[in-house]
Amino acid sequence: MGKWVYSFGDGKAEGQSSMRNLLGGKGANLAEMSNLGLPVPPGFTITTEVCTAYYDNAQTYPAELKAEVAAALDAVGKLTGRGFGDPKNPLLVSVRSGARASMPGMMDTVLNLGLNDVTVEALAEGAGDPRFAYDSYRRFITMYSNVVLGVEHHAFEEALEHYKDEKGVSLDTELGAEDWKQLVTKYKAIVKAEHGSDFPQGAEDQLWGAIGAVFDSWMIPRAKKYRELNNIPESWGTAVNVQAMVFGNMGDTSATGVAFTRNPSTGERALYGEFLINAQGEDVVAGIRTPQDITEKARLEAKSEKPSMERAMPESYAELVRIYGLLETHYRDMQDMEFTIESGKLWMLQTRNGKRTAKAALRIAVDLAAEGLITQEEAIGRIEPAALDQLLHPTIDPKAERKVIASGLPASPGAATGEIVFNSEDAEAARKAERKCILVRIETSPEDIHGMHASEGILTTRGGMTSHAAVVARGMGKPCVSGCGTVRVDYKAGTLSVAGTVLKAGDRITIDGSTGQVLLGEVAMLEPSLSGEFATLMGWADAVRTMKVRTNADTPTDARAARNFGAEGIGLCRTEHMFFEGDRIVAVREMILADDAEGRRSALAKILPYQRQDFAELFTIMSGLPVTIRLLDPPLHEFLPHTDEEVRDVATSMGVSEDKLRRRMTELHEFNPMLGFRGCRLAIAFPEIAEMQARAIFEAAVQAAKETGAPVTSEVMVPLVFTKMEFDIVKARIDAMAKAVSEETGSAVVYQVGTMIELPRAALRAGDIAETAEFFSFGTNDLTQTALGISRDDAATFLGAYTQKGILAADPFISIDQEGVGELVRIGVERGRAVRPDIKLGICGEHGGDPASIAFCQEVGLDYVSCSPYRVPIARLAAAQAALAARDKAKKA
């Protein structure tokens, strides 16, 4: 029989922080804080294994669970001097979820469990405060009815607002004990009407109802969506934490709050957070009341008139500062803490490694290393590579005119422009239509997760810096302005009103999540500059990684951006992209329509100067770094017109008949172009194309070397080969051009000729091909298509179902299929190196910027990865982490 329940409290615990897989993050950290002797209300954790067993056994519990829960409850009762269900001295508990990975706002919580018509009187008498007791009871009815019984939250909110209107008050704190008694009666009537039965009075029934609701909530749509977005396996399950209640709503000496040991937006080393006097925890994160600042410095910066915790509760504040220092030193990371003050005593309800922006993560990692809490190598591992994307988004140009219409809290940095949408469905529709939008809500809830994901940024009229909108937006790397109280949102009318300005759905606004400003219309943006902590951490990463990071770039703009981001060369230049510009497309079409080789050469001669200049610019920008240029790859029909109108226009401009143009289009038409007349097949059938491109490459290399004084290393890549003979035929033409250019210019031409391994047969025959190929670049986009028999353009219709059902672990076009496509790469590496030990090996598909795929590339021994310019920083960091992981693995072997 396994152990299903682990207790904590009174300075000791049965668990510890290393047991997060079993106890969940929350339960493991509650146990750890108890072991550290911190003030933690006693309680117990029902393990994640119960959740797994629950779903494996038709939603039934293990036979031993009930007895273990009863024993744990008795232990909590002894520590608190109370009894669960005792009508005179009741023990009240909270029931919270806690998966091993943090899922903010995704799972459901119930507070004040154990209250009923009898125990509420005992609570009132014991506290000497009937108002507090009935306020707690109405909160419990609201939460329990919503989470467990499925009664909509708004039903209770409407009853409360209606009652306050009748009483002529606006704040909850203006209601007294008798008011809450009447509202409790109204709430119970709502439950009876909506649920069809009375609100449960038995404490035992309440507890098991709440435990079941937590496990059930693991499979609700919003939890599934969050797991999907954050790659959290369904099999992990959630734990349930049952803990003795402490009350922040017992009057002006009580409070509740959320605090970070460092600023989660900037990384500044300063206590950061919010609290509310005479409130319960859900009030802070739900955004129903606007919270107060914890520190006096933050209050002054926010220009708030409400007292800070530092001033209002100095003793509790001092204790919080002591604890935050202890926890950060113990966990060696920034902590996100929840606390409650009950009648002047501080209680810790949770600590966890805090979510943070990429900017903050960089600063925190670098600062922690400087402070000696972690090593530089640990700092490298602290940053999620994909999170660096947050740093690469535009910010508002300081020179741009700002038509500020409102200001709120700077909840998540960055800036975004888009059309206004008022609900998540419209946000998703806008994204599908490729229209950028800003999700505008009074406050967000977990149900809005898909809309937040679809939008460019989020604006809310309620809520603080730790509200749902703020926390989720920071995690997604999206700009967010919260607590924008001057804005009025009317969902029914579909309008946003502020200071006499009325905007409707579809109107464009800009939000600045770094300042909290909301601006009218579209505002000029600036590309980000990377320095400071970014440069420091990247320097540490570059010192430990063993793979080079190149970029896929076809234009000078892309090449310059990639160099600024630290690219160490170009791993893929797609020459066909250059053919569509200006007059070039005319010459390309002349070449396609030519009747013989002489006609083709004549047309190609017009393209040569353009190609030479293109390549010279790339060589100059890369300044001696390697540049891999792929010969023409796509089928020729892609360069011809498609519609009747285009055919007429092209025929007229070129002075050819429409019939001739249509005949050529018919000749080149293919049923499956991806596997058709393309790649090296073009160079074999029309060698003059490869000759022109090779000449352009080599002449450009000579030109750039003379102009810059830096040596040029050009790598000519032959695409889509599956035999050595194909490669050799094309290579012979390339070598001939190199010799000709060298003789004509009197300059040595330094170059290599290699191929793209993008067909399964090429991977299998890599040994043969390596006899003459000097480098391989694995083109994993096409290798995935040909290995899996999946068209990248058509896969969206079924890939979602494949990943949801576990047939594929991830979209194979985003993260490499290591078992299948990866095995072909591994074979290609091993057989290529067996013949040519010094062969240069890289990857140039989209996988070159995916951290998981980069780790695989490290494992199989590639020399470099190549990715889009804006993913170069991600690849640099991921390559460093992969190198460190490989080194650690080798040490353990």
Tab-separated table of C-alpha atoms in Angstrom, residues 466-682:
chain	number	residue	atom	x	y	z
A	466	THR	CA	-0.312	40.423	-9.645
A	467	SER	CA	-3.760	39.993	-11.189
A	468	HIS	CA	-4.534	37.113	-13.541
A	469	ALA	CA	-3.997	39.304	-16.596
A	470	ALA	CA	-0.600	40.523	-15.364
A	471	VAL	CA	0.775	37.118	-14.389
A	472	VAL	CA	-0.373	35.316	-17.537
A	473	ALA	CA	0.721	38.126	-19.885
A	474	ARG	CA	4.202	38.169	-18.375
A	475	GLY	CA	4.426	34.419	-18.820
A	476	MET	CA	3.383	34.717	-22.466
A	477	GLY	CA	5.699	37.646	-23.129
A	478	LYS	CA	2.823	39.880	-24.160
A	479	PRO	CA	2.411	43.558	-23.218
A	480	CYS	CA	-0.259	44.208	-20.601
A	481	VAL	CA	-1.735	47.304	-18.986
A	482	SER	CA	-3.923	46.472	-15.983
A	483	GLY	CA	-5.985	48.449	-13.483
A	484	CYS	CA	-6.816	51.158	-16.025
A	485	GLY	CA	-9.632	52.517	-13.878
A	486	THR	CA	-10.531	55.565	-15.980
A	487	VAL	CA	-11.554	53.337	-18.878
A	488	ARG	CA	-15.175	52.186	-19.042
A	489	VAL	CA	-15.907	49.023	-21.020
A	490	ASP	CA	-19.442	48.242	-22.189
A	491	TYR	CA	-19.491	44.677	-23.503
A	492	LYS	CA	-23.087	44.918	-24.709
A	493	ALA	CA	-22.511	48.095	-26.712
A	494	GLY	CA	-19.021	46.986	-27.743
A	495	THR	CA	-17.397	50.235	-26.681
A	496	LEU	CA	-14.454	51.561	-24.697
A	497	SER	CA	-14.994	55.020	-23.209
A	498	VAL	CA	-12.467	57.318	-21.562
A	499	ALA	CA	-12.456	61.080	-20.963
A	500	GLY	CA	-15.052	61.805	-23.639
A	501	THR	CA	-13.473	59.504	-26.242
A	502	VAL	CA	-15.566	56.520	-27.338
A	503	LEU	CA	-13.888	53.701	-29.248
A	504	LYS	CA	-15.610	50.659	-30.666
A	505	ALA	CA	-14.546	47.148	-31.612
A	506	GLY	CA	-12.207	47.331	-34.596
A	507	ASP	CA	-10.733	50.733	-33.701
A	508	ARG	CA	-6.961	50.674	-33.270
A	509	ILE	CA	-5.108	51.407	-30.058
A	510	THR	CA	-1.554	50.967	-28.806
A	511	ILE	CA	-0.626	49.834	-25.316
A	512	ASP	CA	2.732	50.354	-23.638
A	513	GLY	CA	3.180	47.676	-21.010
A	514	SER	CA	6.366	49.313	-19.751
A	515	THR	CA	4.691	52.609	-18.776
A	516	GLY	CA	1.046	51.600	-18.403
A	517	GLN	CA	-0.090	54.014	-21.098
A	518	VAL	CA	-2.942	53.464	-23.552
A	519	LEU	CA	-2.544	55.423	-26.785
A	520	LEU	CA	-4.948	56.263	-29.561
A	521	GLY	CA	-4.239	54.718	-32.946
A	522	GLU	CA	-1.056	53.158	-34.260
A	523	VAL	CA	2.271	54.474	-32.954
A	524	ALA	CA	5.767	54.147	-34.443
A	525	MET	CA	7.844	51.360	-32.882
A	526	LEU	CA	11.572	50.738	-32.433
A	527	GLU	CA	13.395	47.466	-32.810
A	528	PRO	CA	14.941	46.294	-29.546
A	529	SER	CA	18.582	46.819	-28.632
A	530	LEU	CA	20.259	44.080	-26.645
A	531	SER	CA	22.870	45.000	-24.088
A	532	GLY	CA	23.622	44.927	-20.372
A	533	GLU	CA	22.596	41.667	-18.739
A	534	PHE	CA	21.748	40.165	-22.136
A	535	ALA	CA	25.292	40.731	-23.364
A	536	THR	CA	26.745	39.388	-20.124
A	537	LEU	CA	24.732	36.183	-20.168
A	538	MET	CA	25.266	35.659	-23.894
A	539	GLY	CA	28.993	36.048	-23.301
A	540	TRP	CA	28.857	33.306	-20.670
A	541	ALA	CA	26.780	31.145	-23.027
A	542	ASP	CA	29.144	31.647	-25.965
A	543	ALA	CA	32.075	30.618	-23.778
A	544	VAL	CA	30.606	27.181	-23.032
A	545	ARG	CA	28.773	26.213	-26.223
A	546	THR	CA	30.507	24.010	-28.774
A	547	MET	CA	28.141	24.433	-31.747
A	548	LYS	CA	28.266	27.527	-33.917
A	549	VAL	CA	25.072	29.446	-34.622
A	550	ARG	CA	24.462	30.720	-38.146
A	551	THR	CA	21.447	32.357	-39.714
A	552	ASN	CA	19.124	31.780	-42.642
A	553	ALA	CA	19.317	35.063	-44.558
A	554	ASP	CA	18.619	36.061	-48.158
A	555	THR	CA	18.716	39.855	-47.840
A	556	PRO	CA	21.166	42.420	-46.451
A	557	THR	CA	18.549	43.475	-43.903
A	558	ASP	CA	18.235	39.937	-42.552
A	559	ALA	CA	21.999	39.451	-42.572
A	560	ARG	CA	22.647	42.669	-40.615
A	561	ALA	CA	19.968	41.819	-38.056
A	562	ALA	CA	21.448	38.361	-37.585
A	563	ARG	CA	24.968	39.739	-37.124
A	564	ASN	CA	23.640	42.133	-34.467
A	565	PHE	CA	22.150	39.121	-32.699
A	566	GLY	CA	25.472	37.269	-32.803
A	567	ALA	CA	25.186	35.031	-35.878
A	568	GLU	CA	28.474	33.388	-36.884
A	569	GLY	CA	27.788	33.173	-40.591
A	570	ILE	CA	24.966	32.309	-42.984
A	571	GLY	CA	23.876	28.690	-42.984
A	572	LEU	CA	21.300	29.088	-45.738
A	573	CYS	CA	20.869	31.740	-48.403
A	574	ARG	CA	17.915	30.856	-50.614
A	575	THR	CA	18.858	32.341	-53.977
A	576	GLU	CA	15.396	31.978	-55.461
A	577	HIS	CA	14.069	34.716	-53.173
A	578	MET	CA	16.330	37.143	-55.004
A	579	PHE	CA	14.744	36.307	-58.358
A	580	PHE	CA	11.426	37.972	-57.657
A	581	GLU	CA	12.693	41.539	-57.241
A	582	GLY	CA	12.183	44.278	-59.848
A	583	ASP	CA	13.425	43.558	-63.347
A	584	ARG	CA	14.917	40.221	-62.338
A	585	ILE	CA	11.636	38.354	-62.614
A	586	VAL	CA	11.364	39.452	-66.249
A	587	ALA	CA	14.791	37.982	-67.039
A	588	VAL	CA	13.920	34.795	-65.120
A	589	ARG	CA	10.774	34.394	-67.214
A	590	GLU	CA	12.772	35.007	-70.385
A	591	MET	CA	15.070	32.193	-69.327
A	592	ILE	CA	12.141	29.855	-68.691
A	593	LEU	CA	10.520	30.670	-72.044
A	594	ALA	CA	13.776	30.342	-74.030
A	595	ASP	CA	13.746	27.637	-76.695
A	596	ASP	CA	17.369	26.543	-76.265
A	597	ALA	CA	20.460	26.778	-74.072
A	598	GLU	CA	21.731	29.846	-75.918
A	599	GLY	CA	18.483	31.677	-75.208
A	600	ARG	CA	18.652	30.663	-71.581
A	601	ARG	CA	22.255	31.851	-71.260
A	602	SER	CA	21.297	35.197	-72.766
A	603	ALA	CA	18.546	35.687	-70.194
A	604	LEU	CA	20.750	34.469	-67.340
A	605	ALA	CA	23.413	37.000	-68.312
A	606	LYS	CA	20.922	39.720	-67.358
A	607	ILE	CA	20.457	38.138	-63.904
A	608	LEU	CA	24.185	37.642	-63.243
A	609	PRO	CA	24.982	41.264	-62.178
A	610	TYR	CA	22.080	41.267	-59.730
A	611	GLN	CA	23.104	37.953	-58.195
A	612	ARG	CA	26.747	39.041	-57.971
A	613	GLN	CA	25.792	42.243	-56.141
A	614	ASP	CA	23.455	40.370	-53.801
A	615	PHE	CA	26.157	37.910	-52.826
A	616	ALA	CA	28.824	40.616	-52.503
A	617	GLU	CA	26.646	42.466	-49.982
A	618	LEU	CA	26.132	39.312	-47.929
A	619	PHE	CA	29.867	38.506	-47.986
A	620	THR	CA	30.671	42.066	-46.912
A	621	ILE	CA	28.187	42.026	-44.014
A	622	MET	CA	29.452	38.662	-42.823
A	623	SER	CA	33.036	39.966	-42.968
A	624	GLY	CA	34.958	36.723	-43.322
A	625	LEU	CA	32.366	34.472	-41.700
A	626	PRO	CA	31.178	31.479	-43.761
A	627	VAL	CA	28.247	31.991	-46.137
A	628	THR	CA	26.353	28.975	-47.477
A	629	ILE	CA	24.493	29.713	-50.705
A	630	ARG	CA	21.995	27.198	-52.002
A	631	LEU	CA	21.611	26.908	-55.747
A	632	LEU	CA	18.157	27.426	-57.257
A	633	ASP	CA	15.758	24.986	-55.603
A	634	PRO	CA	12.046	25.545	-56.420
A	635	PRO	CA	10.390	24.344	-59.649
A	636	LEU	CA	10.432	26.854	-62.488
A	637	HIS	CA	6.654	27.156	-62.721
A	638	GLU	CA	6.703	29.130	-59.455
A	639	PHE	CA	8.185	32.068	-61.382
A	640	LEU	CA	5.412	32.114	-64.005
A	641	PRO	CA	2.090	33.974	-63.737
A	642	HIS	CA	-0.967	32.152	-62.395
A	643	THR	CA	-4.179	34.028	-63.241
A	644	ASP	CA	-5.490	34.879	-66.729
A	645	GLU	CA	-4.971	38.578	-66.033
A	646	GLU	CA	-1.354	37.987	-64.989
A	647	VAL	CA	-0.768	35.868	-68.113
A	648	ARG	CA	-2.025	38.704	-70.340
A	649	ASP	CA	0.119	41.305	-68.521
A	650	VAL	CA	3.278	39.179	-68.644
A	651	ALA	CA	2.791	38.212	-72.291
A	652	THR	CA	2.324	41.876	-73.236
A	653	SER	CA	5.322	43.130	-71.252
A	654	MET	CA	7.600	40.393	-72.611
A	655	GLY	CA	6.380	40.663	-76.205
A	656	VAL	CA	5.424	36.981	-76.444
A	657	SER	CA	2.106	35.384	-77.289
A	658	GLU	CA	-0.232	34.244	-74.576
A	659	ASP	CA	-0.330	30.832	-76.286
A	660	LYS	CA	3.426	30.350	-75.925
A	661	LEU	CA	3.287	31.345	-72.288
A	662	ARG	CA	0.386	28.999	-71.587
A	663	ARG	CA	2.106	26.132	-73.426
A	664	ARG	CA	5.194	26.524	-71.249
A	665	MET	CA	3.034	26.691	-68.129
A	666	THR	CA	1.360	23.430	-69.182
A	667	GLU	CA	4.737	21.778	-69.839
A	668	LEU	CA	6.006	22.752	-66.388
A	669	HIS	CA	2.815	21.906	-64.489
A	670	GLU	CA	3.315	19.208	-61.837
A	671	PHE	CA	0.887	17.266	-59.697
A	672	ASN	CA	3.326	17.105	-56.789
A	673	PRO	CA	5.895	19.912	-57.210
A	674	MET	CA	7.580	19.232	-53.853
A	675	LEU	CA	8.846	15.954	-55.312
A	676	GLY	CA	9.122	17.211	-58.859
A	677	PHE	CA	11.448	19.075	-61.224
A	678	ARG	CA	13.429	21.073	-58.670
A	679	GLY	CA	16.728	21.255	-56.790
A	680	CYS	CA	19.738	19.616	-58.418
A	681	ARG	CA	17.425	18.266	-61.128
A	682	LEU	CA	17.234	21.810	-62.542
